[in-house]
Amino acid sequence: MLYVATIFLPLIGAIAAGLFGRWVGDRGAQLIACGMMVLSGLFSIIIFRDVALDGNERVIELFTWIRSGGFEASWALKFDTLSAVMVFVVSVVSALIHIYSIGYMAKDPSIPRFFSYLSLFTFFMLMLVSADNLVQLFFGWEGVGLCSYLLIGFWYDRDSANAAAIKAFVLNRIGDFGFALGIFAVFYLFGSVSFETIFAAAPAQAETSFEFLGLEVHALTLICLLLFIGAMGKSAQIGLHVWLPDAMEGPTPVSALIHAATMVTAGVFMVVRMSPLFELAPSVLALVAVIGALTAFMAGTIALAQNDIKRVIAYSTCSQLGYMFFAIGVSAYGAAIFHLMTHAFFKSLLFLGSGSVIHAMSDEQDMRKMGGIWRKIPLTYAVMWVGSLALVGIPFFAGYYSKDIIIESAWGAHSLVGNFAYVIGVVVAFLTAFYSCRLLFMTFHGEPRADEKVMAHVHESPKVMTVPLVLLAVGAIFSGSLGYDLFVGDGGEGFWRASILVLPGHDALAEAHHAPWYIKLTPLVLAVLGMALAFLVYFMFPGLAGHAAERFPRVHAFLYNKWYFDEIYDRLLVRPALILGRGLWKSGDGELIDGIGPDGIAASVMRMGRRAAALQSGYVYHYAFAMIIGVVGFISWYLYGLMG
Amino acid sequence: MVVHLPILSLVTFLPFIGALFIFMIKGDEETVARNSRQLALWASFVTFVLSLMLIVRFDPSIAGFQFVETEQWISGLGIQYRMGVDGISVWFVLLSTFLTPLCILASWDSIRNHVKEYMIAFLVLETMMVGMFCALDFVIFYLFFEGVLIPMFLIIGVWGGPRRIYAAFKFFLYTLAGSVLMLIAVLTLYVVVGTTDIPTLMQAEINPTLQYWLWLAFFASFAVKVPMWPVHTWLPDAHVEAPTAGSVILAGVLLKMGAYGFLRFSLPMLPEASMFFQPLIFSLSVVAIIYTSLVALAQEDMKKLIAYSSVAHMGFVTIGIFTVSAQGVEGALFQMLSHGIISSALFLCVGVVYDRIHSRDISRYGGLVHRMPAYALVFMVFTLGALGLPGTSGFIGEFLSLLAAYQVNRLLAVLASTGVVLGAVYMLWLYRRVVLGVLDKEELKTILDLNRREVAIFTPLVVLVLWMGIYPEFFLGLMHASADNLVENFEIARALQMAAAAP
């Protein structure tokens, strides 16, 4: 009962706030939504203890969803270590962000709607992580996509918000196109979509191949590839990442919850969930590692040149997701989920902290117009440092543990791909440190660049916002050291049990613990170097960055314009699709089909029949006439048959 | 003791009787209009309640026809009046009886002239639709099948928009060509097998060469109704010119007639030919999905956009049917029901703003959410249904059809799945342009949100979209036996024919 309640309480909150918000008022809607969410958050802690620590795994069947022929999918909640961890992260972070939103959205005219969407999102996310079959996972998957769409476009007066919302949904749909095909292929191969059945049958299908688009392909490789396309869309990996930065059009709590802590990590979760299949498709794993590393690098470089405080963090998220994927690529699933958890704390902390800054600066997001405010908002300043240090991976902060184990695992894979990922991982650690400190220095230090009116207004946020910040900061500091032994330590296998499968020989994570000291130390050294460089460029000699941009205009433009992905897509896909649509309509339907078909015939018939009858009623008579002819024909044929 | 009610005949002819009563209403124009509205609503509502009995009493374990009624009609020719439903047709009867009262409600204020005639046309239309789905004799079927079109013509031609004559003419031309060929096919079947009884014909064995010709003749008629590419161009015009309720029936029920025909006749009676022409259907369906989705992107008229999206959605239906698998057939059936609800609801959504502003131009709207929050919510639900979001009815049908398609042909599934992406683009873009954004157009500044009558229309539709999405088993459960039986018989017939063809 408690298990079911954890998942469904947010839904109740969403419905109550959404449909009855008009009657219960803003305050009522907030109370209901937050109350439900906090309750769910508390329950999730109990679940975490019961399932992950004590090992009481369970599946709760609710009722049949779709049944047709041999196909069956149920509504069922699966709780094993993996989903318990996810439920814990989602519920707790969501509860904190709900509370924070009371303060952040206080002046918004549509508070009930906001809370309704936020709770609805949490419900879909919980359904996603507790699914026991692929189709239910897909339900949650698309559901969070919907809520992301609704929340990005929350301020529907803004054209840019509406555009970003559609962009996010459609790019996710492109990923889902792959995901759906993956589900079809799974059913084709296994005759089932239930995890238990698929995973049990997977080893027997390890060598199977089937036909796909005229090619004979290794079945599991294809399936994993298709599923990974879905993960790429949701988790904003290179190529399908362009929606994530634009998603920052949504209110900041949304960015924190959906576009940092939970939804974007759904792709990581899904691939980890499917580890029994991915383990049997080594070439896809290699691809995952490469894509992850490339994304980490690309997003890290772009983050260097952005000026919008939220966009910097968005690209940072994209980059950190890359880390998680290359951890998966070397079979270090535990490390990926570990980083997912710590990242959820420190990245939502960074977003909420930047929200607090934006709040203080009268809705200014451009870092070029900030600066010199750290004394005025000391608490925000402090938690932003905590979040950044955790992100950069400074010892004893959460990110230090989770990111380093990923980088070490890449080394531990002892493969070409692993080494590649290791090098990229180290370089990106440097980039991360640089852009994180750049953000801190530009935002808080130096000369105030905002006008006096804004500066006079700068103030610390109310308690309802700062308390969640402090709690998240606690998570950002301690979640790494506390979770290390459980998630990735030697006890890892005992913790994950059957929820993650790692084949013998794919022991990068175990190897990581035996990495020599210079391998372990390099990321930290580079991170410190990155911070030092940022300190020089943005703190000591603030003019230096502008100089650099002027010296290398091409590089700067390339980074500033985000590697030109948007422009390329616009030319290659968006515009051609519109032109094609218009062309098919006007020339295809209009000239070709109608011209030869009905209009052509009509024109000749009209010429003949114009005198015959008034048009309007004429057709009915024509028609009745045709029917009569038909009946006459029928009878005569029958008679003919009798006589013949 | 079970009282044997001729329930199918009652459901079929009750609206017709209602129409007769309306015909007899006399008095000044205002009274006649008011009374005919009331009477039509009651007649259709009672019919709907009565048709619910079909669901209550339906035995889901029986694959064959239930509630069968047989009367001698033209005894010399062996033509009987035979009615019955199975798991394939029963939901269509419900869909027809469900949508008709909503249509009458939707026309409550918007139809101002010839109200009496309008209501008569609608009730007669209902009789024809229900009769068509219940008919178990080919002659009866043919009469209803063609009879549906007469009131539909009148509805478009008399109460339609400015280009109604062109639209009605196009509609006429397409359907006439198809139905003449179908008639010939029916006659041929009669001569060859010696009966017009549909259950008997479903068991008959027909030699392959003849099957091909018969199949093509049926195809001509059904493909126009579905409509399949490239014979779809009548649909956008007919929708645009038809009054709102006309569009609802057109999209909700009439489009299902073609697909129903494929399921009822082409597959069971002509299995060999159905297999032979499967690639044709698949290619046309895929073209329909991609082509019309792209065309929908370019539309500036709301109704046209939804009309084109209908063609795309029906593409999934034809794919599902011709995979001849349990998932495909049930997916197609479910997709038809779902589309019947969602596209009807979308046309009603257009009708709501059309009644207020008298324009269907997307560019004339924008920012409606500011004045019409309830409308925005309702429109959103149906938009999501149309783009196939899991949890709405739209997902189940598309998913099962595509799942079945993948089992038959991978390329087909890949190409058809692109429609899911494009569907999201054109639906969300439509929603954005109409509902979201700043409300800066002068004439929209006083627009009113849904009134109570409109809320009463939309509430059951919203409930259905979610119900069908979350617990589809309630609906699929009645289909299983008949769908499985259809697939099984198809395979047996194919096997027999293969054996016969082998030396």
PDB file of N, CA and C in Angstrom, chain B residues 139-199:
ATOM      1  N   VAL B 139     -27.364  -7.440 -49.544  1.00  0.00           N
ATOM      2  CA  VAL B 139     -28.271  -6.462 -50.146  1.00  0.00           C
ATOM      3  C   VAL B 139     -28.638  -5.388 -49.122  1.00  0.00           C
ATOM      4  N   ILE B 140     -28.952  -5.850 -47.917  1.00  0.00           N
ATOM      5  CA  ILE B 140     -29.252  -4.894 -46.847  1.00  0.00           C
ATOM      6  C   ILE B 140     -28.056  -4.002 -46.603  1.00  0.00           C
ATOM      7  N   PHE B 141     -26.898  -4.646 -46.546  1.00  0.00           N
ATOM      8  CA  PHE B 141     -25.674  -3.884 -46.309  1.00  0.00           C
ATOM      9  C   PHE B 141     -25.506  -2.820 -47.377  1.00  0.00           C
ATOM     10  N   TYR B 142     -25.666  -3.238 -48.613  1.00  0.00           N
ATOM     11  CA  TYR B 142     -25.461  -2.308 -49.716  1.00  0.00           C
ATOM     12  C   TYR B 142     -26.421  -1.124 -49.614  1.00  0.00           C
ATOM     13  N   LEU B 143     -27.675  -1.426 -49.295  1.00  0.00           N
ATOM     14  CA  LEU B 143     -28.659  -0.345 -49.192  1.00  0.00           C
ATOM     15  C   LEU B 143     -28.261   0.655 -48.105  1.00  0.00           C
ATOM     16  N   PHE B 144     -27.891   0.141 -46.956  1.00  0.00           N
ATOM     17  CA  PHE B 144     -27.481   1.047 -45.875  1.00  0.00           C
ATOM     18  C   PHE B 144     -26.188   1.775 -46.212  1.00  0.00           C
ATOM     19  N   PHE B 145     -25.257   1.021 -46.777  1.00  0.00           N
ATOM     20  CA  PHE B 145     -23.936   1.563 -47.086  1.00  0.00           C
ATOM     21  C   PHE B 145     -24.054   2.771 -48.009  1.00  0.00           C
ATOM     22  N   GLU B 146     -24.884   2.599 -49.029  1.00  0.00           N
ATOM     23  CA  GLU B 146     -25.070   3.718 -49.958  1.00  0.00           C
ATOM     24  C   GLU B 146     -26.035   4.741 -49.387  1.00  0.00           C
ATOM     25  N   GLY B 147     -26.981   4.231 -48.595  1.00  0.00           N
ATOM     26  CA  GLY B 147     -27.986   5.124 -48.039  1.00  0.00           C
ATOM     27  C   GLY B 147     -27.398   6.162 -47.103  1.00  0.00           C
ATOM     28  N   VAL B 148     -26.332   5.816 -46.443  1.00  0.00           N
ATOM     29  CA  VAL B 148     -25.658   6.754 -45.543  1.00  0.00           C
ATOM     30  C   VAL B 148     -25.322   8.054 -46.267  1.00  0.00           C
ATOM     31  N   LEU B 149     -24.974   7.887 -47.545  1.00  0.00           N
ATOM     32  CA  LEU B 149     -24.445   9.053 -48.245  1.00  0.00           C
ATOM     33  C   LEU B 149     -25.507  10.099 -48.567  1.00  0.00           C
ATOM     34  N   ILE B 150     -26.754   9.659 -48.664  1.00  0.00           N
ATOM     35  CA  ILE B 150     -27.789  10.628 -49.064  1.00  0.00           C
ATOM     36  C   ILE B 150     -27.987  11.721 -48.015  1.00  0.00           C
ATOM     37  N   PRO B 151     -28.268  11.352 -46.749  1.00  0.00           N
ATOM     38  CA  PRO B 151     -28.372  12.438 -45.767  1.00  0.00           C
ATOM     39  C   PRO B 151     -27.074  13.221 -45.619  1.00  0.00           C
ATOM     40  N   MET B 152     -25.942  12.535 -45.806  1.00  0.00           N
ATOM     41  CA  MET B 152     -24.664  13.243 -45.679  1.00  0.00           C
ATOM     42  C   MET B 152     -24.520  14.305 -46.761  1.00  0.00           C
ATOM     43  N   PHE B 153     -24.910  13.946 -47.988  1.00  0.00           N
ATOM     44  CA  PHE B 153     -24.925  14.935 -49.072  1.00  0.00           C
ATOM     45  C   PHE B 153     -25.726  16.152 -48.709  1.00  0.00           C
ATOM     46  N   LEU B 154     -26.939  15.876 -48.212  1.00  0.00           N
ATOM     47  CA  LEU B 154     -27.834  16.978 -47.882  1.00  0.00           C
ATOM     48  C   LEU B 154     -27.219  17.844 -46.800  1.00  0.00           C
ATOM     49  N   ILE B 155     -26.621  17.195 -45.826  1.00  0.00           N
ATOM     50  CA  ILE B 155     -26.056  17.973 -44.715  1.00  0.00           C
ATOM     51  C   ILE B 155     -24.939  18.881 -45.219  1.00  0.00           C
ATOM     52  N   ILE B 156     -24.082  18.329 -46.083  1.00  0.00           N
ATOM     53  CA  ILE B 156     -23.023  19.179 -46.636  1.00  0.00           C
ATOM     54  C   ILE B 156     -23.612  20.187 -47.610  1.00  0.00           C
ATOM     55  N   GLY B 157     -24.491  19.702 -48.468  1.00  0.00           N
ATOM     56  CA  GLY B 157     -24.976  20.525 -49.578  1.00  0.00           C
ATOM     57  C   GLY B 157     -25.905  21.639 -49.145  1.00  0.00           C
ATOM     58  N   VAL B 158     -26.697  21.418 -48.099  1.00  0.00           N
ATOM     59  CA  VAL B 158     -27.677  22.439 -47.700  1.00  0.00           C
ATOM     60  C   VAL B 158     -27.145  23.308 -46.566  1.00  0.00           C
ATOM     61  N   TRP B 159     -26.549  22.659 -45.561  1.00  0.00           N
ATOM     62  CA  TRP B 159     -26.120  23.433 -44.392  1.00  0.00           C
ATOM     63  C   TRP B 159     -24.618  23.706 -44.393  1.00  0.00           C
ATOM     64  N   GLY B 160     -23.968  23.463 -45.518  1.00  0.00           N
ATOM     65  CA  GLY B 160     -22.520  23.589 -45.577  1.00  0.00           C
ATOM     66  C   GLY B 160     -22.051  25.013 -45.812  1.00  0.00           C
ATOM     67  N   GLY B 161     -20.735  25.152 -46.004  1.00  0.00           N
ATOM     68  CA  GLY B 161     -20.111  26.459 -46.199  1.00  0.00           C
ATOM     69  C   GLY B 161     -20.259  26.956 -47.633  1.00  0.00           C
ATOM     70  N   PRO B 162     -19.525  27.997 -47.971  1.00  0.00           N
ATOM     71  CA  PRO B 162     -19.700  28.649 -49.283  1.00  0.00           C
ATOM     72  C   PRO B 162     -19.362  27.760 -50.483  1.00  0.00           C
ATOM     73  N   ARG B 163     -18.395  26.852 -50.326  1.00  0.00           N
ATOM     74  CA  ARG B 163     -18.035  26.026 -51.489  1.00  0.00           C
ATOM     75  C   ARG B 163     -18.671  24.642 -51.374  1.00  0.00           C
ATOM     76  N   ARG B 164     -19.820  24.577 -50.738  1.00  0.00           N
ATOM     77  CA  ARG B 164     -20.432  23.284 -50.474  1.00  0.00           C
ATOM     78  C   ARG B 164     -20.759  22.514 -51.733  1.00  0.00           C
ATOM     79  N   ILE B 165     -21.055  23.238 -52.807  1.00  0.00           N
ATOM     80  CA  ILE B 165     -21.465  22.526 -54.006  1.00  0.00           C
ATOM     81  C   ILE B 165     -20.290  21.780 -54.620  1.00  0.00           C
ATOM     82  N   TYR B 166     -19.151  22.457 -54.663  1.00  0.00           N
ATOM     83  CA  TYR B 166     -17.959  21.799 -55.170  1.00  0.00           C
ATOM     84  C   TYR B 166     -17.638  20.572 -54.323  1.00  0.00           C
ATOM     85  N   ALA B 167     -17.707  20.767 -53.005  1.00  0.00           N
ATOM     86  CA  ALA B 167     -17.345  19.681 -52.091  1.00  0.00           C
ATOM     87  C   ALA B 167     -18.287  18.496 -52.256  1.00  0.00           C
ATOM     88  N   ALA B 168     -19.572  18.787 -52.307  1.00  0.00           N
ATOM     89  CA  ALA B 168     -20.545  17.708 -52.443  1.00  0.00           C
ATOM     90  C   ALA B 168     -20.352  16.971 -53.759  1.00  0.00           C
ATOM     91  N   PHE B 169     -20.017  17.733 -54.770  1.00  0.00           N
ATOM     92  CA  PHE B 169     -19.828  17.124 -56.089  1.00  0.00           C
ATOM     93  C   PHE B 169     -18.627  16.173 -56.085  1.00  0.00           C
ATOM     94  N   LYS B 170     -17.560  16.632 -55.458  1.00  0.00           N
ATOM     95  CA  LYS B 170     -16.352  15.821 -55.394  1.00  0.00           C
ATOM     96  C   LYS B 170     -16.641  14.516 -54.626  1.00  0.00           C
ATOM     97  N   PHE B 171     -17.297  14.670 -53.507  1.00  0.00           N
ATOM     98  CA  PHE B 171     -17.704  13.568 -52.663  1.00  0.00           C
ATOM     99  C   PHE B 171     -18.506  12.561 -53.493  1.00  0.00           C
ATOM    100  N   PHE B 172     -19.451  13.082 -54.210  1.00  0.00           N
ATOM    101  CA  PHE B 172     -20.337  12.283 -55.028  1.00  0.00           C
ATOM    102  C   PHE B 172     -19.559  11.495 -56.077  1.00  0.00           C
ATOM    103  N   LEU B 173     -18.675  12.201 -56.751  1.00  0.00           N
ATOM    104  CA  LEU B 173     -17.962  11.589 -57.858  1.00  0.00           C
ATOM    105  C   LEU B 173     -17.106  10.415 -57.374  1.00  0.00           C
ATOM    106  N   TYR B 174     -16.378  10.663 -56.305  1.00  0.00           N
ATOM    107  CA  TYR B 174     -15.519   9.617 -55.771  1.00  0.00           C
ATOM    108  C   TYR B 174     -16.336   8.390 -55.343  1.00  0.00           C
ATOM    109  N   THR B 175     -17.347   8.649 -54.535  1.00  0.00           N
ATOM    110  CA  THR B 175     -18.055   7.528 -53.950  1.00  0.00           C
ATOM    111  C   THR B 175     -18.865   6.771 -54.986  1.00  0.00           C
ATOM    112  N   LEU B 176     -19.375   7.487 -55.952  1.00  0.00           N
ATOM    113  CA  LEU B 176     -20.173   6.817 -56.975  1.00  0.00           C
ATOM    114  C   LEU B 176     -19.316   5.812 -57.741  1.00  0.00           C
ATOM    115  N   ALA B 177     -18.142   6.275 -58.140  1.00  0.00           N
ATOM    116  CA  ALA B 177     -17.252   5.389 -58.889  1.00  0.00           C
ATOM    117  C   ALA B 177     -17.010   4.107 -58.091  1.00  0.00           C
ATOM    118  N   GLY B 178     -16.762   4.293 -56.790  1.00  0.00           N
ATOM    119  CA  GLY B 178     -16.486   3.125 -55.959  1.00  0.00           C
ATOM    120  C   GLY B 178     -17.691   2.233 -55.824  1.00  0.00           C
ATOM    121  N   SER B 179     -18.856   2.813 -55.593  1.00  0.00           N
ATOM    122  CA  SER B 179     -19.983   1.965 -55.248  1.00  0.00           C
ATOM    123  C   SER B 179     -20.506   1.181 -56.443  1.00  0.00           C
ATOM    124  N   VAL B 180     -20.352   1.729 -57.639  1.00  0.00           N
ATOM    125  CA  VAL B 180     -20.790   0.969 -58.810  1.00  0.00           C
ATOM    126  C   VAL B 180     -19.985  -0.325 -58.905  1.00  0.00           C
ATOM    127  N   LEU B 181     -18.680  -0.197 -58.690  1.00  0.00           N
ATOM    128  CA  LEU B 181     -17.837  -1.379 -58.770  1.00  0.00           C
ATOM    129  C   LEU B 181     -18.184  -2.365 -57.666  1.00  0.00           C
ATOM    130  N   MET B 182     -18.490  -1.836 -56.490  1.00  0.00           N
ATOM    131  CA  MET B 182     -18.832  -2.737 -55.404  1.00  0.00           C
ATOM    132  C   MET B 182     -20.115  -3.488 -55.726  1.00  0.00           C
ATOM    133  N   LEU B 183     -21.050  -2.790 -56.308  1.00  0.00           N
ATOM    134  CA  LEU B 183     -22.306  -3.433 -56.657  1.00  0.00           C
ATOM    135  C   LEU B 183     -22.054  -4.615 -57.604  1.00  0.00           C
ATOM    136  N   ILE B 184     -21.216  -4.378 -58.572  1.00  0.00           N
ATOM    137  CA  ILE B 184     -20.900  -5.449 -59.513  1.00  0.00           C
ATOM    138  C   ILE B 184     -20.285  -6.634 -58.772  1.00  0.00           C
ATOM    139  N   ALA B 185     -19.422  -6.314 -57.811  1.00  0.00           N
ATOM    140  CA  ALA B 185     -18.786  -7.385 -57.038  1.00  0.00           C
ATOM    141  C   ALA B 185     -19.827  -8.174 -56.253  1.00  0.00           C
ATOM    142  N   VAL B 186     -20.765  -7.454 -55.674  1.00  0.00           N
ATOM    143  CA  VAL B 186     -21.806  -8.136 -54.900  1.00  0.00           C
ATOM    144  C   VAL B 186     -22.602  -9.061 -55.815  1.00  0.00           C
ATOM    145  N   LEU B 187     -22.940  -8.553 -56.964  1.00  0.00           N
ATOM    146  CA  LEU B 187     -23.707  -9.368 -57.913  1.00  0.00           C
ATOM    147  C   LEU B 187     -22.929 -10.618 -58.308  1.00  0.00           C
ATOM    148  N   THR B 188     -21.661 -10.414 -58.575  1.00  0.00           N
ATOM    149  CA  THR B 188     -20.842 -11.548 -58.980  1.00  0.00           C
ATOM    150  C   THR B 188     -20.799 -12.604 -57.878  1.00  0.00           C
ATOM    151  N   LEU B 189     -20.610 -12.131 -56.655  1.00  0.00           N
ATOM    152  CA  LEU B 189     -20.591 -13.063 -55.533  1.00  0.00           C
ATOM    153  C   LEU B 189     -21.890 -13.847 -55.478  1.00  0.00           C
ATOM    154  N   TYR B 190     -22.962 -13.131 -55.693  1.00  0.00           N
ATOM    155  CA  TYR B 190     -24.269 -13.768 -55.621  1.00  0.00           C
ATOM    156  C   TYR B 190     -24.391 -14.858 -56.670  1.00  0.00           C
ATOM    157  N   VAL B 191     -23.930 -14.534 -57.861  1.00  0.00           N
ATOM    158  CA  VAL B 191     -24.034 -15.517 -58.945  1.00  0.00           C
ATOM    159  C   VAL B 191     -23.141 -16.722 -58.659  1.00  0.00           C
ATOM    160  N   VAL B 192     -21.963 -16.473 -58.172  1.00  0.00           N
ATOM    161  CA  VAL B 192     -21.003 -17.552 -57.975  1.00  0.00           C
ATOM    162  C   VAL B 192     -21.382 -18.428 -56.780  1.00  0.00           C
ATOM    163  N   VAL B 193     -21.695 -17.784 -55.670  1.00  0.00           N
ATOM    164  CA  VAL B 193     -21.958 -18.564 -54.463  1.00  0.00           C
ATOM    165  C   VAL B 193     -23.447 -18.882 -54.294  1.00  0.00           C
ATOM    166  N   GLY B 194     -24.278 -18.015 -54.823  1.00  0.00           N
ATOM    167  CA  GLY B 194     -25.698 -18.304 -54.776  1.00  0.00           C
ATOM    168  C   GLY B 194     -26.399 -17.759 -53.554  1.00  0.00           C
ATOM    169  N   THR B 195     -25.763 -16.873 -52.823  1.00  0.00           N
ATOM    170  CA  THR B 195     -26.440 -16.288 -51.676  1.00  0.00           C
ATOM    171  C   THR B 195     -25.892 -14.885 -51.423  1.00  0.00           C
ATOM    172  N   THR B 196     -26.656 -14.108 -50.695  1.00  0.00           N
ATOM    173  CA  THR B 196     -26.138 -12.812 -50.274  1.00  0.00           C
ATOM    174  C   THR B 196     -25.972 -12.786 -48.766  1.00  0.00           C
ATOM    175  N   ASP B 197     -26.086 -13.936 -48.156  1.00  0.00           N
ATOM    176  CA  ASP B 197     -25.956 -14.020 -46.717  1.00  0.00           C
ATOM    177  C   ASP B 197     -24.476 -13.893 -46.325  1.00  0.00           C
ATOM    178  N   ILE B 198     -24.174 -12.909 -45.509  1.00  0.00           N
ATOM    179  CA  ILE B 198     -22.763 -12.598 -45.260  1.00  0.00           C
ATOM    180  C   ILE B 198     -22.029 -13.727 -44.511  1.00  0.00           C
ATOM    181  N   PRO B 199     -22.596 -14.266 -43.423  1.00  0.00           N
ATOM    182  CA  PRO B 199     -21.887 -15.359 -42.745  1.00  0.00           C
ATOM    183  C   PRO B 199     -21.606 -16.548 -43.674  1.00  0.00           C
TER     184      PRO B 199
END
